Amino acid sequence: MSATDRRNVLTPEALAMMDTIARTGSFAAAARDMGKVPSALTYSVRQLEDALDVLLFDRGSRQATLTAAGHELLNEGRRLLQEIDAVANRVRRVATGWETELTIAVDDALARRALFDLIAAFYELRVEDGGSVPTRIKLRNEVMSGTWEALISGQADLAIGTGASNVQSSAVHSEPLGELDFVFCVAPHHPLADVAEPLTLAQMAQHRIVAVADTARTLDAMTIGVMPGQDVLTLPSMAAKLEAQLRGLGCGSIPEPMVRRHVEAGRLRIKATESGRRSANLHYSWRNTGHPPGRALAWWLQQLGSAATRKALVEQHEGLLL
């Protein structure tokens, strides 16, 4: 038989029949359980065997004894039936307004501990039938302009940590998230650690700066704090930047909540500069589709409407893993 013929025979009904025969122990008992005559089950099993070109039951046994191939089909069949049920449940819940998938672009400078607290709370939600929410969450880690680009390009449904300069668009709704302060810091063994403050631009330019690459691909990428001719170590994440500066591989500005415990422990020193501290006014943004948001997006927007949640996303860096 062709692959199409095998698929036509290998139906959910056929898999359920196999499960019933194995559970009851005989064709006769399975027929009674299914309200059919034994010959109908025998015929269906033979169709399966012909289609797969295998023996599923030991013909030399008086009981319905599965062969090795029969055991494999039974195990895989049970798994497939569970997946079919799961898909049916998911489709039914999506029909009630839950999105199939929600993609969230998150700026790398925000606190991951607070973010994962939100994800955990989302997965604890229960829908009308008592099941879990059917929406799959997909996170995108972005840096600077990349967070905004992910949203306006349609690659994300919600962007957390968009810059104030990005949010002027009628195609997007934006709300303030909070202000994030950055501090210039170095390791205690870095050459700038004992230089008198405030550091001048000329003094800083003589030393390697650690930067995180903007993830924008089509928008103009941003570069902050890098001076002409300065040596640059470019890394993919804020966590990597922090590790590099803890090792004394360079200097640079990092969100103050992210370095607070390292400063208190003496692993980093904050240095005042002649340009002063930098701060970023961050927002959370979502596309203006002209329709009410789906239930998953609505839940996230409700959480972000809480001042405590917004503060945690900016401040709660204590659990950062390096």
Tab-separated table of C-alpha atoms in Angstrom:
chain	number	residue	atom	x	y	z
A	1	MET	CA	0.000	0.000	0.000
A	2	SER	CA	1.026	3.593	-0.533
A	3	ALA	CA	1.709	6.077	2.251
A	4	THR	CA	-1.728	7.582	1.613
A	5	ASP	CA	-3.391	4.201	2.019
A	6	ARG	CA	-1.552	3.647	5.304
A	7	ARG	CA	-2.699	7.015	6.601
A	8	ASN	CA	-6.297	6.239	5.560
A	9	VAL	CA	-6.261	3.016	7.583
A	10	LEU	CA	-4.329	4.348	10.582
A	11	THR	CA	-7.230	6.398	11.967
A	12	PRO	CA	-8.025	7.509	15.530
A	13	GLU	CA	-10.802	4.876	15.529
A	14	ALA	CA	-8.296	2.143	14.594
A	15	LEU	CA	-5.905	3.289	17.313
A	16	ALA	CA	-8.715	3.335	19.866
A	17	MET	CA	-9.670	-0.211	18.772
A	18	MET	CA	-6.102	-1.399	19.398
A	19	ASP	CA	-6.178	0.166	22.831
A	20	THR	CA	-9.477	-1.543	23.675
A	21	ILE	CA	-8.281	-4.982	22.529
A	22	ALA	CA	-5.096	-4.663	24.573
A	23	ARG	CA	-6.980	-3.400	27.625
A	24	THR	CA	-9.688	-6.098	27.593
A	25	GLY	CA	-7.371	-8.946	26.599
A	26	SER	CA	-9.425	-10.482	23.773
A	27	PHE	CA	-11.211	-9.671	20.554
A	28	ALA	CA	-14.512	-10.915	21.979
A	29	ALA	CA	-14.284	-8.749	25.096
A	30	ALA	CA	-13.211	-5.754	23.032
A	31	ALA	CA	-16.155	-6.301	20.659
A	32	ARG	CA	-18.586	-6.318	23.588
A	33	ASP	CA	-16.996	-3.166	24.999
A	34	MET	CA	-17.262	-1.391	21.615
A	35	GLY	CA	-20.706	-2.731	20.713
A	36	LYS	CA	-19.435	-4.606	17.658
A	37	VAL	CA	-19.167	-8.209	16.527
A	38	PRO	CA	-15.730	-9.908	16.861
A	39	SER	CA	-15.467	-10.475	13.114
A	40	ALA	CA	-15.606	-6.706	12.525
A	41	LEU	CA	-12.625	-6.190	14.825
A	42	THR	CA	-10.734	-9.062	13.217
A	43	TYR	CA	-11.303	-7.527	9.778
A	44	SER	CA	-10.136	-4.092	10.961
A	45	VAL	CA	-6.995	-5.536	12.530
A	46	ARG	CA	-6.174	-7.368	9.294
A	47	GLN	CA	-6.618	-4.127	7.366
A	48	LEU	CA	-4.133	-2.472	9.710
A	49	GLU	CA	-1.676	-5.332	9.357
A	50	ASP	CA	-1.945	-5.303	5.568
A	51	ALA	CA	-1.463	-1.552	5.430
A	52	LEU	CA	1.585	-1.614	7.703
A	53	ASP	CA	2.861	-4.975	6.380
A	54	VAL	CA	3.367	-6.312	9.904
A	55	LEU	CA	1.676	-8.714	12.335
A	56	LEU	CA	0.157	-6.902	15.287
A	57	PHE	CA	-1.161	-9.913	17.236
A	58	ASP	CA	0.305	-13.363	17.811
A	59	ARG	CA	-1.960	-15.738	15.913
A	60	GLY	CA	-0.619	-18.706	17.901
A	61	SER	CA	-2.007	-17.344	21.176
A	62	ARG	CA	-5.559	-17.893	22.414
A	63	GLN	CA	-5.458	-14.430	23.960
A	64	ALA	CA	-5.021	-11.092	22.158
A	65	THR	CA	-1.240	-11.089	22.595
A	66	LEU	CA	0.553	-8.205	20.960
A	67	THR	CA	3.693	-8.677	18.911
A	68	ALA	CA	6.614	-6.268	19.337
A	69	ALA	CA	5.227	-4.266	16.400
A	70	GLY	CA	1.801	-4.322	18.023
A	71	HIS	CA	3.213	-2.965	21.291
A	72	GLU	CA	4.910	-0.142	19.402
A	73	LEU	CA	1.711	0.773	17.561
A	74	LEU	CA	-0.253	0.646	20.825
A	75	ASN	CA	2.207	2.927	22.651
A	76	GLU	CA	2.471	5.415	19.795
A	77	GLY	CA	-1.264	5.223	19.193
A	78	ARG	CA	-2.039	6.129	22.801
A	79	ARG	CA	0.338	9.073	22.545
A	80	LEU	CA	-1.271	10.245	19.307
A	81	LEU	CA	-4.769	9.963	20.787
A	82	GLN	CA	-3.679	12.109	23.739
A	83	GLU	CA	-2.245	14.685	21.335
A	84	ILE	CA	-5.465	14.694	19.301
A	85	ASP	CA	-7.450	15.329	22.488
A	86	ALA	CA	-5.039	18.099	23.452
A	87	VAL	CA	-5.382	19.746	20.030
A	88	ALA	CA	-9.183	19.553	20.242
A	89	ASN	CA	-9.130	21.171	23.682
A	90	ARG	CA	-6.744	23.870	22.510
A	91	VAL	CA	-8.886	24.663	19.455
A	92	ARG	CA	-12.006	24.889	21.607
A	93	ARG	CA	-10.301	27.298	24.006
A	94	VAL	CA	-8.863	29.419	21.188
A	95	ALA	CA	-12.432	29.790	19.921
A	96	THR	CA	-13.267	31.535	23.209
A	97	GLY	CA	-10.807	34.355	22.475
A	98	TRP	CA	-7.443	32.982	23.558
A	99	GLU	CA	-4.638	33.510	21.035
A	100	THR	CA	-2.832	30.464	19.714
A	101	GLU	CA	0.533	32.155	20.369
A	102	LEU	CA	1.624	35.402	21.995
A	103	THR	CA	5.084	36.696	21.146
A	104	ILE	CA	6.626	39.129	23.617
A	105	ALA	CA	9.752	41.126	22.821
A	106	VAL	CA	11.568	42.099	26.018
A	107	ASP	CA	14.441	44.532	26.246
A	108	ASP	CA	17.536	42.864	27.643
A	109	ALA	CA	17.976	45.530	30.342
A	110	LEU	CA	14.791	44.507	32.166
A	111	ALA	CA	14.680	42.170	35.156
A	112	ARG	CA	14.267	38.533	34.115
A	113	ARG	CA	13.198	37.457	37.598
A	114	ALA	CA	10.101	39.673	37.433
A	115	LEU	CA	9.418	38.556	33.861
A	116	PHE	CA	9.438	34.879	34.793
A	117	ASP	CA	7.180	35.600	37.769
A	118	LEU	CA	4.656	36.900	35.232
A	119	ILE	CA	5.082	33.870	32.992
A	120	ALA	CA	4.546	31.534	35.944
A	121	ALA	CA	1.373	33.403	36.915
A	122	PHE	CA	0.113	33.195	33.335
A	123	TYR	CA	0.587	29.429	33.223
A	124	GLU	CA	-1.361	29.088	36.474
A	125	LEU	CA	-4.469	30.574	34.859
A	126	ARG	CA	-7.425	28.277	34.281
A	127	VAL	CA	-10.074	28.708	31.591
A	128	GLU	CA	-13.782	27.970	31.734
A	129	ASP	CA	-13.454	24.175	31.501
A	130	GLY	CA	-10.766	24.118	34.170
A	131	GLY	CA	-7.925	23.524	31.722
A	132	SER	CA	-4.793	25.583	31.302
A	133	VAL	CA	-4.649	28.518	28.909
A	134	PRO	CA	-4.118	27.394	25.300
A	135	THR	CA	-1.853	30.303	24.370
A	136	ARG	CA	1.787	29.471	23.763
A	137	ILE	CA	4.204	32.146	24.967
A	138	LYS	CA	7.219	32.985	22.824
A	139	LEU	CA	9.845	35.361	24.211
A	140	ARG	CA	12.239	37.408	22.122
A	141	ASN	CA	15.295	38.884	23.828
A	142	GLU	CA	15.998	42.231	22.183
A	143	VAL	CA	18.338	45.167	22.706
A	144	MET	CA	17.502	48.862	22.211
A	145	SER	CA	15.929	49.481	18.772
A	146	GLY	CA	15.465	45.745	18.268
A	147	THR	CA	12.645	45.722	20.837
A	148	TRP	CA	10.680	48.310	18.874
A	149	GLU	CA	11.508	46.731	15.520
A	150	ALA	CA	10.151	43.349	16.638
A	151	LEU	CA	6.805	44.987	17.393
A	152	ILE	CA	6.336	47.184	14.325
A	153	SER	CA	7.535	44.428	11.975
A	154	GLY	CA	4.825	42.103	13.280
A	155	GLN	CA	7.286	39.680	14.845
A	156	ALA	CA	5.970	40.465	18.333
A	157	ASP	CA	2.517	41.179	19.745
A	158	LEU	CA	3.787	42.993	22.823
A	159	ALA	CA	7.065	44.842	23.401
A	160	ILE	CA	8.261	45.540	26.932
A	161	GLY	CA	11.021	48.118	27.243
A	162	THR	CA	10.567	50.264	24.143
A	163	GLY	CA	12.354	53.610	24.218
A	164	ALA	CA	10.575	56.936	24.581
A	165	SER	CA	11.756	58.019	21.125
A	166	ASN	CA	10.017	55.057	19.487
A	167	VAL	CA	6.484	55.341	20.762
A	168	GLN	CA	5.155	58.159	18.557
A	169	SER	CA	3.078	56.057	16.174
A	170	SER	CA	-0.659	55.828	15.549
A	171	ALA	CA	-0.203	52.156	14.710
A	172	VAL	CA	0.928	51.380	18.247
A	173	HIS	CA	-0.436	51.827	21.754
A	174	SER	CA	2.204	52.656	24.385
A	175	GLU	CA	2.186	53.182	28.128
A	176	PRO	CA	5.045	54.228	30.446
A	177	LEU	CA	6.918	51.377	32.089
A	178	GLY	CA	9.392	53.283	34.207
A	179	GLU	CA	12.729	55.041	34.333
A	180	LEU	CA	15.878	52.920	34.360
A	181	ASP	CA	19.071	54.507	35.681
A	182	PHE	CA	22.448	53.473	34.280
A	183	VAL	CA	25.734	53.838	36.169
A	184	PHE	CA	29.286	53.816	34.833
A	185	CYS	CA	31.218	51.125	36.652
A	186	VAL	CA	34.489	49.203	36.612
A	187	ALA	CA	36.025	46.293	38.494
A	188	PRO	CA	38.270	47.204	41.478
A	189	HIS	CA	41.343	46.048	39.521
A	190	HIS	CA	40.472	48.078	36.398
A	191	PRO	CA	42.870	50.990	35.623
A	192	LEU	CA	40.034	53.528	36.036
A	193	ALA	CA	39.027	52.254	39.480
A	194	ASP	CA	41.341	54.614	41.406
A	195	VAL	CA	41.280	57.566	39.013
A	196	ALA	CA	39.874	60.753	40.580
A	197	GLU	CA	36.273	61.593	39.784
A	198	PRO	CA	34.545	62.761	37.743
A	199	LEU	CA	36.119	60.816	34.903
A	200	THR	CA	36.598	62.842	31.749
A	201	LEU	CA	35.611	61.647	28.308
A	202	ALA	CA	39.301	61.645	27.338
A	203	GLN	CA	40.160	59.378	30.267
A	204	MET	CA	37.370	56.924	29.465
A	205	ALA	CA	38.226	56.873	25.757
A	206	GLN	CA	41.640	55.416	26.561
A	207	HIS	CA	40.082	52.205	27.858
A	208	ARG	CA	38.024	49.444	26.266
A	209	ILE	CA	34.277	49.867	26.608
A	210	VAL	CA	31.920	46.900	26.857
A	211	ALA	CA	28.798	47.261	24.707
A	212	VAL	CA	25.709	45.170	23.994
A	213	ALA	CA	24.833	44.900	20.310
A	214	ASP	CA	21.553	46.481	19.216
A	215	THR	CA	19.401	43.677	17.769
A	216	ALA	CA	17.706	45.876	15.149
A	217	ARG	CA	18.132	44.560	11.612
A	218	THR	CA	16.271	47.079	9.468
A	219	LEU	CA	16.081	50.131	11.744
A	220	ASP	CA	19.178	52.184	12.479
A	221	ALA	CA	21.057	50.451	15.292
A	222	MET	CA	21.840	52.585	18.329
A	223	THR	CA	25.302	53.015	19.822
A	224	ILE	CA	25.484	54.634	23.248
A	225	GLY	CA	28.570	55.728	25.144
A	226	VAL	CA	31.173	54.653	22.591
A	227	MET	CA	33.639	57.385	21.689
A	228	PRO	CA	35.490	57.727	18.354
A	229	GLY	CA	38.534	55.484	18.223
A	230	GLN	CA	37.682	53.706	21.470
A	231	ASP	CA	38.334	49.956	21.689
A	232	VAL	CA	35.015	48.091	21.977
A	233	LEU	CA	34.128	44.636	23.241
A	234	THR	CA	30.659	43.904	21.823
A	235	LEU	CA	28.589	41.209	23.542
A	236	PRO	CA	25.122	39.721	22.927
A	237	SER	CA	23.467	40.373	26.290
A	238	MET	CA	23.485	42.558	29.375
A	239	ALA	CA	24.360	39.537	31.518
A	240	ALA	CA	27.453	38.945	29.378
A	241	LYS	CA	28.368	42.631	29.641
A	242	LEU	CA	28.118	42.449	33.434
A	243	GLU	CA	30.330	39.346	33.516
A	244	ALA	CA	32.930	41.044	31.326
A	245	GLN	CA	33.048	44.113	33.570
A	246	LEU	CA	33.270	41.987	36.711
A	247	ARG	CA	36.352	40.397	35.117
A	248	GLY	CA	37.845	43.805	34.354
A	249	LEU	CA	37.690	43.296	30.597
A	250	GLY	CA	36.342	46.798	30.062
A	251	CYS	CA	34.253	49.642	31.430
A	252	GLY	CA	30.754	50.873	30.671
A	253	SER	CA	27.302	51.774	31.887
A	254	ILE	CA	24.962	49.107	33.274
A	255	PRO	CA	21.467	49.434	34.819
A	256	GLU	CA	21.968	50.399	38.451
A	257	PRO	CA	19.618	47.707	39.860
A	258	MET	CA	21.625	45.059	37.989
A	259	VAL	CA	24.947	46.040	39.589
A	260	ARG	CA	23.671	47.050	43.033
A	261	ARG	CA	24.571	43.824	44.821
A	262	HIS	CA	27.964	43.685	43.107
A	263	VAL	CA	28.749	47.235	44.195
A	264	GLU	CA	27.690	46.455	47.767
A	265	ALA	CA	29.927	43.357	47.736
A	266	GLY	CA	32.896	45.330	46.376
A	267	ARG	CA	33.020	43.489	43.063
A	268	LEU	CA	32.324	46.675	41.076
A	269	ARG	CA	32.842	50.379	41.660
A	270	ILE	CA	30.541	53.118	40.387
A	271	LYS	CA	32.485	56.016	38.938
A	272	ALA	CA	31.077	59.501	38.438
A	273	THR	CA	31.696	60.946	34.972
A	274	GLU	CA	31.672	64.484	33.648
A	275	SER	CA	28.670	63.611	31.474
A	276	GLY	CA	26.645	62.509	34.511
A	277	ARG	CA	24.384	59.509	34.900
A	278	ARG	CA	22.224	58.299	32.038
A	279	SER	CA	18.625	57.200	32.401
A	280	ALA	CA	16.162	55.650	29.975
A	281	ASN	CA	12.403	56.241	29.971
A	282	LEU	CA	10.929	52.885	28.993
A	283	HIS	CA	7.464	51.942	27.771
A	284	TYR	CA	5.468	48.840	26.970
A	285	SER	CA	3.797	48.844	23.567
A	286	TRP	CA	1.392	46.779	21.483
A	287	ARG	CA	0.020	47.101	17.978
A	288	ASN	CA	-3.180	49.033	17.302
A	289	THR	CA	-5.217	46.545	15.255
A	290	GLY	CA	-8.533	48.345	15.621
A	291	HIS	CA	-9.899	45.374	17.578
A	292	PRO	CA	-9.880	44.542	21.287
A	293	PRO	CA	-6.806	42.538	22.315
A	294	GLY	CA	-7.072	38.775	22.669
A	295	ARG	CA	-7.458	37.344	26.139
A	296	ALA	CA	-3.772	36.500	26.593
A	297	LEU	CA	-2.579	39.956	25.538
A	298	ALA	CA	-5.320	41.534	27.666
A	299	TRP	CA	-4.033	39.614	30.702
A	300	TRP	CA	-0.467	40.817	30.140
A	301	LEU	CA	-1.636	44.398	29.682
A	302	GLN	CA	-3.622	44.159	32.914
A	303	GLN	CA	-0.513	42.997	34.787
A	304	LEU	CA	1.601	45.761	33.264
A	305	GLY	CA	-1.021	48.232	34.409
A	306	SER	CA	0.115	47.520	37.976
A	307	ALA	CA	2.708	49.939	39.354
A	308	ALA	CA	4.219	47.102	41.399
A	309	THR	CA	4.713	44.978	38.283
A	310	ARG	CA	6.299	47.824	36.345
A	311	LYS	CA	8.668	48.594	39.223
A	312	ALA	CA	9.646	44.928	39.516
A	313	LEU	CA	10.507	44.742	35.800
A	314	VAL	CA	12.851	47.694	36.213
A	315	GLU	CA	14.255	46.912	39.659
A	316	GLN	CA	14.092	43.197	40.435
A	317	HIS	CA	17.518	42.044	39.225
A	318	GLU	CA	18.545	40.197	42.402
A	319	GLY	CA	18.043	36.789	40.798
A	320	LEU	CA	20.217	37.487	37.737
A	321	LEU	CA	22.209	34.419	36.738
A	322	LEU	CA	25.633	34.777	35.150
